[in-house]
Amino acid sequence: MLRYRCWPCLGLLLLAGGCSVPSPRDNAAAASLVASKVPAPLAWRRDQQADRAARERAAELLAGGLTVEEAIGVAFLASPTLQLDFEQLEISRAELVGATRPANPVVVIGSREPGGELAPFYPDSTLSVGILQNLISLLTIPDRRAQATHNLERVRYEVAQRASDHAARVAEGWYRYAAAQRLVGLHEQSVNVFRTALDNLAVMAANGEAEEADVAASRRDLHGFEANLDRVRMDAADERANLEALLGIAGWRDDWQLAGELPPLPGTDPDAAAIEAAAITGRLDLQAGQKAIEMRLRQLSSQRRFRWLNQLEIGVFREKALGGTPFTGPTAAVELPLWDQRQEAVLAADAELRGAMRQLEVAVIEARRQIRSNSATVATMRRLVQRYDRDVLPEHQRAAAALGAGNPGELDRLNGRLAMLDAQREHIGLLRDYWVARSALAQAGGDWLALHGRP
């Protein structure tokens, strides 16, 4: 009876290997990671019903014009890019499912016939039936499951980080398109102002009060203003196309508009040192790097633990001669590690662990660089915008008021209005660059919701 006591244990191991299957709902953890950093819910659309519900909600947001937050919400609902990331997450979950499964048992069937001079004294043939189970695949389940779990957690953080990055790109696209629309309006004003002045000049030339050469020169100048208007319209079309691609609505809803314009400067900017300190522990990609290290640690531990026992199969065989007595007994197959003690696997796992640690160090340095660079850009753009608000625009306003109070000529009034529009365009460009840099800083800090700076 002693030789059969191992089989119930083997059966329990097989049963344990088939249990504890992770659910697809576990992948929702990636969405919860994003929820604390981005002002929009992220959902995985796995079927047509979820697709339809997402489209309906996105259509509601698109109906009344898009704020920055609503644009991010539409992107999280409609963008296929984020859904691709969820499918990569599902592949990692599939790998975890596979890590909980032992290798299937192998059935061996054979038949033998006697030969030689003594063959008449043996049965005509012998039937052998056996089953073998790879025991190593059972013993390594805890290690393989732990590795796959750490890898799944790593991918969750990476998916959440990519969603956060996508939100920052949507915000940047919103700022750029809003500025482009405003610049188109200012260039149109310049063209209208100059066209009106040209019409007046043509009337004066017809009355003999101006030279035709001045009219011809002004027409050439008007062509330049109109060319600039065409360029900014082209830029606005590019910005709109880029934004609707980020939103995932190109070809589906082409009648969308923005709600609002570029906001003014916020009261203050966040402290760069505080952002950097929080990002080292809060950025999702850095947390993913830590999970990669934990995965490589478990992998190295497993390689070292089983380097001397790479193959171990146990089973039971039953042999029976036709018309004779059957024989039943256990069987074992063990690899002898005479030449290969898995040195290659251990060395590779050790190098991969060190590589994961170095990759995390590189990611931390890059995060610090991004935060410091974008913080400097935000501070510089703030000073430039404030200088325009404090000095340049008021100076143009005083000049316009002086022209209105006196009796200037037509050319002076034209130049004054064009100079004022040029200053306003420069101001819009600086304000756009500030908000783009502010969004990049929020992305570098890993928390757009806390750092975006919008009122």
mmCIF file of N, CA, C and O in Angstrom, residues 326-364:
data_model
loop_
_atom_site.group_PDB
_atom_site.id
_atom_site.type_symbol
_atom_site.label_atom_id
_atom_site.label_comp_id
_atom_site.label_asym_id
_atom_site.label_seq_id
_atom_site.Cartn_x
_atom_site.Cartn_y
_atom_site.Cartn_z
ATOM 1 N N PRO A 326 -0.515 -9.353 -15.064
ATOM 2 C CA PRO A 326 -0.146 -7.944 -15.235
ATOM 3 C C PRO A 326 0.800 -7.486 -14.133
ATOM 4 O O PRO A 326 0.795 -8.015 -13.009
ATOM 5 N N PHE A 327 1.622 -6.486 -14.473
ATOM 6 C CA PHE A 327 2.553 -5.877 -13.528
ATOM 7 C C PHE A 327 2.290 -4.373 -13.499
ATOM 8 O O PHE A 327 2.204 -3.738 -14.544
ATOM 9 N N THR A 328 2.160 -3.830 -12.278
ATOM 10 C CA THR A 328 1.881 -2.402 -12.096
ATOM 11 C C THR A 328 2.870 -1.816 -11.099
ATOM 12 O O THR A 328 3.163 -2.449 -10.069
ATOM 13 N N GLY A 329 3.370 -0.607 -11.414
ATOM 14 C CA GLY A 329 4.306 0.019 -10.501
ATOM 15 C C GLY A 329 4.650 1.435 -10.912
ATOM 16 O O GLY A 329 4.379 1.861 -12.029
ATOM 17 N N PRO A 330 5.247 2.199 -9.994
ATOM 18 C CA PRO A 330 5.606 3.590 -10.277
ATOM 19 C C PRO A 330 6.816 3.685 -11.198
ATOM 20 O O PRO A 330 7.621 2.754 -11.307
ATOM 21 N N THR A 331 6.923 4.873 -11.819
ATOM 22 C CA THR A 331 8.034 5.167 -12.719
ATOM 23 C C THR A 331 8.482 6.594 -12.468
ATOM 24 O O THR A 331 7.659 7.481 -12.205
ATOM 25 N N ALA A 332 9.777 6.828 -12.553
ATOM 26 C CA ALA A 332 10.322 8.179 -12.384
ATOM 27 C C ALA A 332 11.393 8.417 -13.432
ATOM 28 O O ALA A 332 12.147 7.502 -13.794
ATOM 29 N N ALA A 333 11.432 9.664 -13.934
ATOM 30 C CA ALA A 333 12.473 10.073 -14.881
ATOM 31 C C ALA A 333 13.091 11.359 -14.360
ATOM 32 O O ALA A 333 12.401 12.351 -14.153
ATOM 33 N N VAL A 334 14.393 11.327 -14.103
ATOM 34 C CA VAL A 334 15.111 12.458 -13.509
ATOM 35 C C VAL A 334 16.284 12.818 -14.399
ATOM 36 O O VAL A 334 17.022 11.934 -14.847
ATOM 37 N N GLU A 335 16.416 14.109 -14.678
ATOM 38 C CA GLU A 335 17.566 14.571 -15.443
ATOM 39 C C GLU A 335 18.801 14.601 -14.553
ATOM 40 O O GLU A 335 18.751 15.054 -13.403
ATOM 41 N N LEU A 336 19.923 14.139 -15.093
ATOM 42 C CA LEU A 336 21.198 14.195 -14.380
ATOM 43 C C LEU A 336 21.959 15.427 -14.844
ATOM 44 O O LEU A 336 22.402 15.502 -15.996
ATOM 45 N N PRO A 337 22.133 16.421 -13.993
ATOM 46 C CA PRO A 337 22.789 17.660 -14.412
ATOM 47 C C PRO A 337 24.313 17.528 -14.452
ATOM 48 O O PRO A 337 25.041 18.152 -13.663
ATOM 49 N N LEU A 338 24.793 16.696 -15.354
ATOM 50 C CA LEU A 338 26.235 16.469 -15.434
ATOM 51 C C LEU A 338 26.958 17.616 -16.136
ATOM 52 O O LEU A 338 28.021 18.056 -15.692
ATOM 53 N N TRP A 339 26.425 18.083 -17.236
ATOM 54 C CA TRP A 339 27.095 19.124 -18.011
ATOM 55 C C TRP A 339 26.357 20.465 -17.968
ATOM 56 O O TRP A 339 26.982 21.510 -17.960
ATOM 57 N N ASP A 340 25.045 20.394 -17.969
ATOM 58 C CA ASP A 340 24.258 21.625 -17.966
ATOM 59 C C ASP A 340 23.580 21.788 -16.619
ATOM 60 O O ASP A 340 22.655 21.055 -16.278
ATOM 61 N N GLN A 341 24.100 22.737 -15.809
ATOM 62 C CA GLN A 341 23.463 23.070 -14.534
ATOM 63 C C GLN A 341 22.706 24.398 -14.631
ATOM 64 O O GLN A 341 22.590 25.139 -13.667
ATOM 65 N N ARG A 342 22.205 24.699 -15.837
ATOM 66 C CA ARG A 342 21.402 25.894 -16.091
ATOM 67 C C ARG A 342 22.167 27.176 -15.786
ATOM 68 O O ARG A 342 21.610 28.168 -15.304
ATOM 69 N N GLN A 343 23.476 27.127 -16.051
ATOM 70 C CA GLN A 343 24.263 28.340 -15.838
ATOM 71 C C GLN A 343 23.770 29.483 -16.710
ATOM 72 O O GLN A 343 23.726 30.639 -16.267
ATOM 73 N N GLU A 344 23.383 29.164 -17.950
ATOM 74 C CA GLU A 344 22.936 30.209 -18.866
ATOM 75 C C GLU A 344 21.681 30.901 -18.340
ATOM 76 O O GLU A 344 21.584 32.136 -18.351
ATOM 77 N N ALA A 345 20.723 30.113 -17.851
ATOM 78 C CA ALA A 345 19.482 30.695 -17.358
ATOM 79 C C ALA A 345 19.716 31.551 -16.118
ATOM 80 O O ALA A 345 19.122 32.626 -15.953
ATOM 81 N N VAL A 346 20.582 31.085 -15.219
ATOM 82 C CA VAL A 346 20.866 31.847 -14.004
ATOM 83 C C VAL A 346 21.577 33.150 -14.336
ATOM 84 O O VAL A 346 21.247 34.223 -13.807
ATOM 85 N N LEU A 347 22.584 33.081 -15.222
ATOM 86 C CA LEU A 347 23.300 34.292 -15.615
ATOM 87 C C LEU A 347 22.368 35.287 -16.300
ATOM 88 O O LEU A 347 22.433 36.499 -16.061
ATOM 89 N N ALA A 348 21.493 34.776 -17.175
ATOM 90 C CA ALA A 348 20.559 35.662 -17.871
ATOM 91 C C ALA A 348 19.590 36.316 -16.890
ATOM 92 O O ALA A 348 19.298 37.517 -16.993
ATOM 93 N N ALA A 349 19.065 35.525 -15.935
ATOM 94 C CA ALA A 349 18.138 36.087 -14.951
ATOM 95 C C ALA A 349 18.831 37.123 -14.079
ATOM 96 O O ALA A 349 18.232 38.164 -13.737
ATOM 97 N N ASP A 350 20.086 36.885 -13.735
ATOM 98 C CA ASP A 350 20.843 37.848 -12.937
ATOM 99 C C ASP A 350 21.043 39.151 -13.717
ATOM 100 O O ASP A 350 20.888 40.254 -13.177
ATOM 101 N N ALA A 351 21.387 39.026 -15.004
ATOM 102 C CA ALA A 351 21.581 40.222 -15.827
ATOM 103 C C ALA A 351 20.271 40.972 -16.036
ATOM 104 O O ALA A 351 20.247 42.214 -16.034
ATOM 105 N N GLU A 352 19.168 40.240 -16.215
ATOM 106 C CA GLU A 352 17.874 40.897 -16.394
ATOM 107 C C GLU A 352 17.453 41.656 -15.134
ATOM 108 O O GLU A 352 16.834 42.722 -15.221
ATOM 109 N N LEU A 353 17.795 41.111 -13.964
ATOM 110 C CA LEU A 353 17.504 41.818 -12.719
ATOM 111 C C LEU A 353 18.294 43.112 -12.639
ATOM 112 O O LEU A 353 17.738 44.180 -12.332
ATOM 113 N N ARG A 354 19.584 43.033 -12.919
ATOM 114 C CA ARG A 354 20.389 44.256 -12.897
ATOM 115 C C ARG A 354 19.896 45.250 -13.952
ATOM 116 O O ARG A 354 19.870 46.457 -13.722
ATOM 117 N N GLY A 355 19.503 44.715 -15.122
ATOM 118 C CA GLY A 355 18.978 45.598 -16.160
ATOM 119 C C GLY A 355 17.710 46.306 -15.733
ATOM 120 O O GLY A 355 17.523 47.495 -16.016
ATOM 121 N N ALA A 356 16.815 45.591 -15.036
ATOM 122 C CA ALA A 356 15.584 46.218 -14.553
ATOM 123 C C ALA A 356 15.883 47.315 -13.536
ATOM 124 O O ALA A 356 15.231 48.372 -13.529
ATOM 125 N N MET A 357 16.884 47.073 -12.689
ATOM 126 C CA MET A 357 17.267 48.099 -11.714
ATOM 127 C C MET A 357 17.847 49.323 -12.415
ATOM 128 O O MET A 357 17.530 50.463 -12.059
ATOM 129 N N ARG A 358 18.671 49.096 -13.432
ATOM 130 C CA ARG A 358 19.261 50.227 -14.171
ATOM 131 C C ARG A 358 18.179 50.984 -14.950
ATOM 132 O O ARG A 358 18.224 52.206 -15.066
ATOM 133 N N GLN A 359 17.213 50.244 -15.512
ATOM 134 C CA GLN A 359 16.128 50.908 -16.238
ATOM 135 C C GLN A 359 15.320 51.814 -15.316
ATOM 136 O O GLN A 359 14.896 52.903 -15.716
ATOM 137 N N LEU A 360 15.102 51.365 -14.088
ATOM 138 C CA LEU A 360 14.389 52.214 -13.135
ATOM 139 C C LEU A 360 15.211 53.455 -12.805
ATOM 140 O O LEU A 360 14.666 54.564 -12.699
ATOM 141 N N GLU A 361 16.523 53.289 -12.653
ATOM 142 C CA GLU A 361 17.380 54.448 -12.384
ATOM 143 C C GLU A 361 17.319 55.440 -13.545
ATOM 144 O O GLU A 361 17.230 56.660 -13.341
ATOM 145 N N VAL A 362 17.364 54.905 -14.772
ATOM 146 C CA VAL A 362 17.271 55.774 -15.947
ATOM 147 C C VAL A 362 15.924 56.499 -15.977
ATOM 148 O O VAL A 362 15.854 57.693 -16.286
ATOM 149 N N ALA A 363 14.850 55.774 -15.658
ATOM 150 C CA ALA A 363 13.518 56.387 -15.665
ATOM 151 C C ALA A 363 13.410 57.487 -14.615
ATOM 152 O O ALA A 363 12.775 58.525 -14.851
ATOM 153 N N VAL A 364 14.019 57.283 -13.451
ATOM 154 C CA VAL A 364 13.989 58.305 -12.399
ATOM 155 C C VAL A 364 14.742 59.555 -12.858
ATOM 156 O O VAL A 364 14.270 60.689 -12.680
#
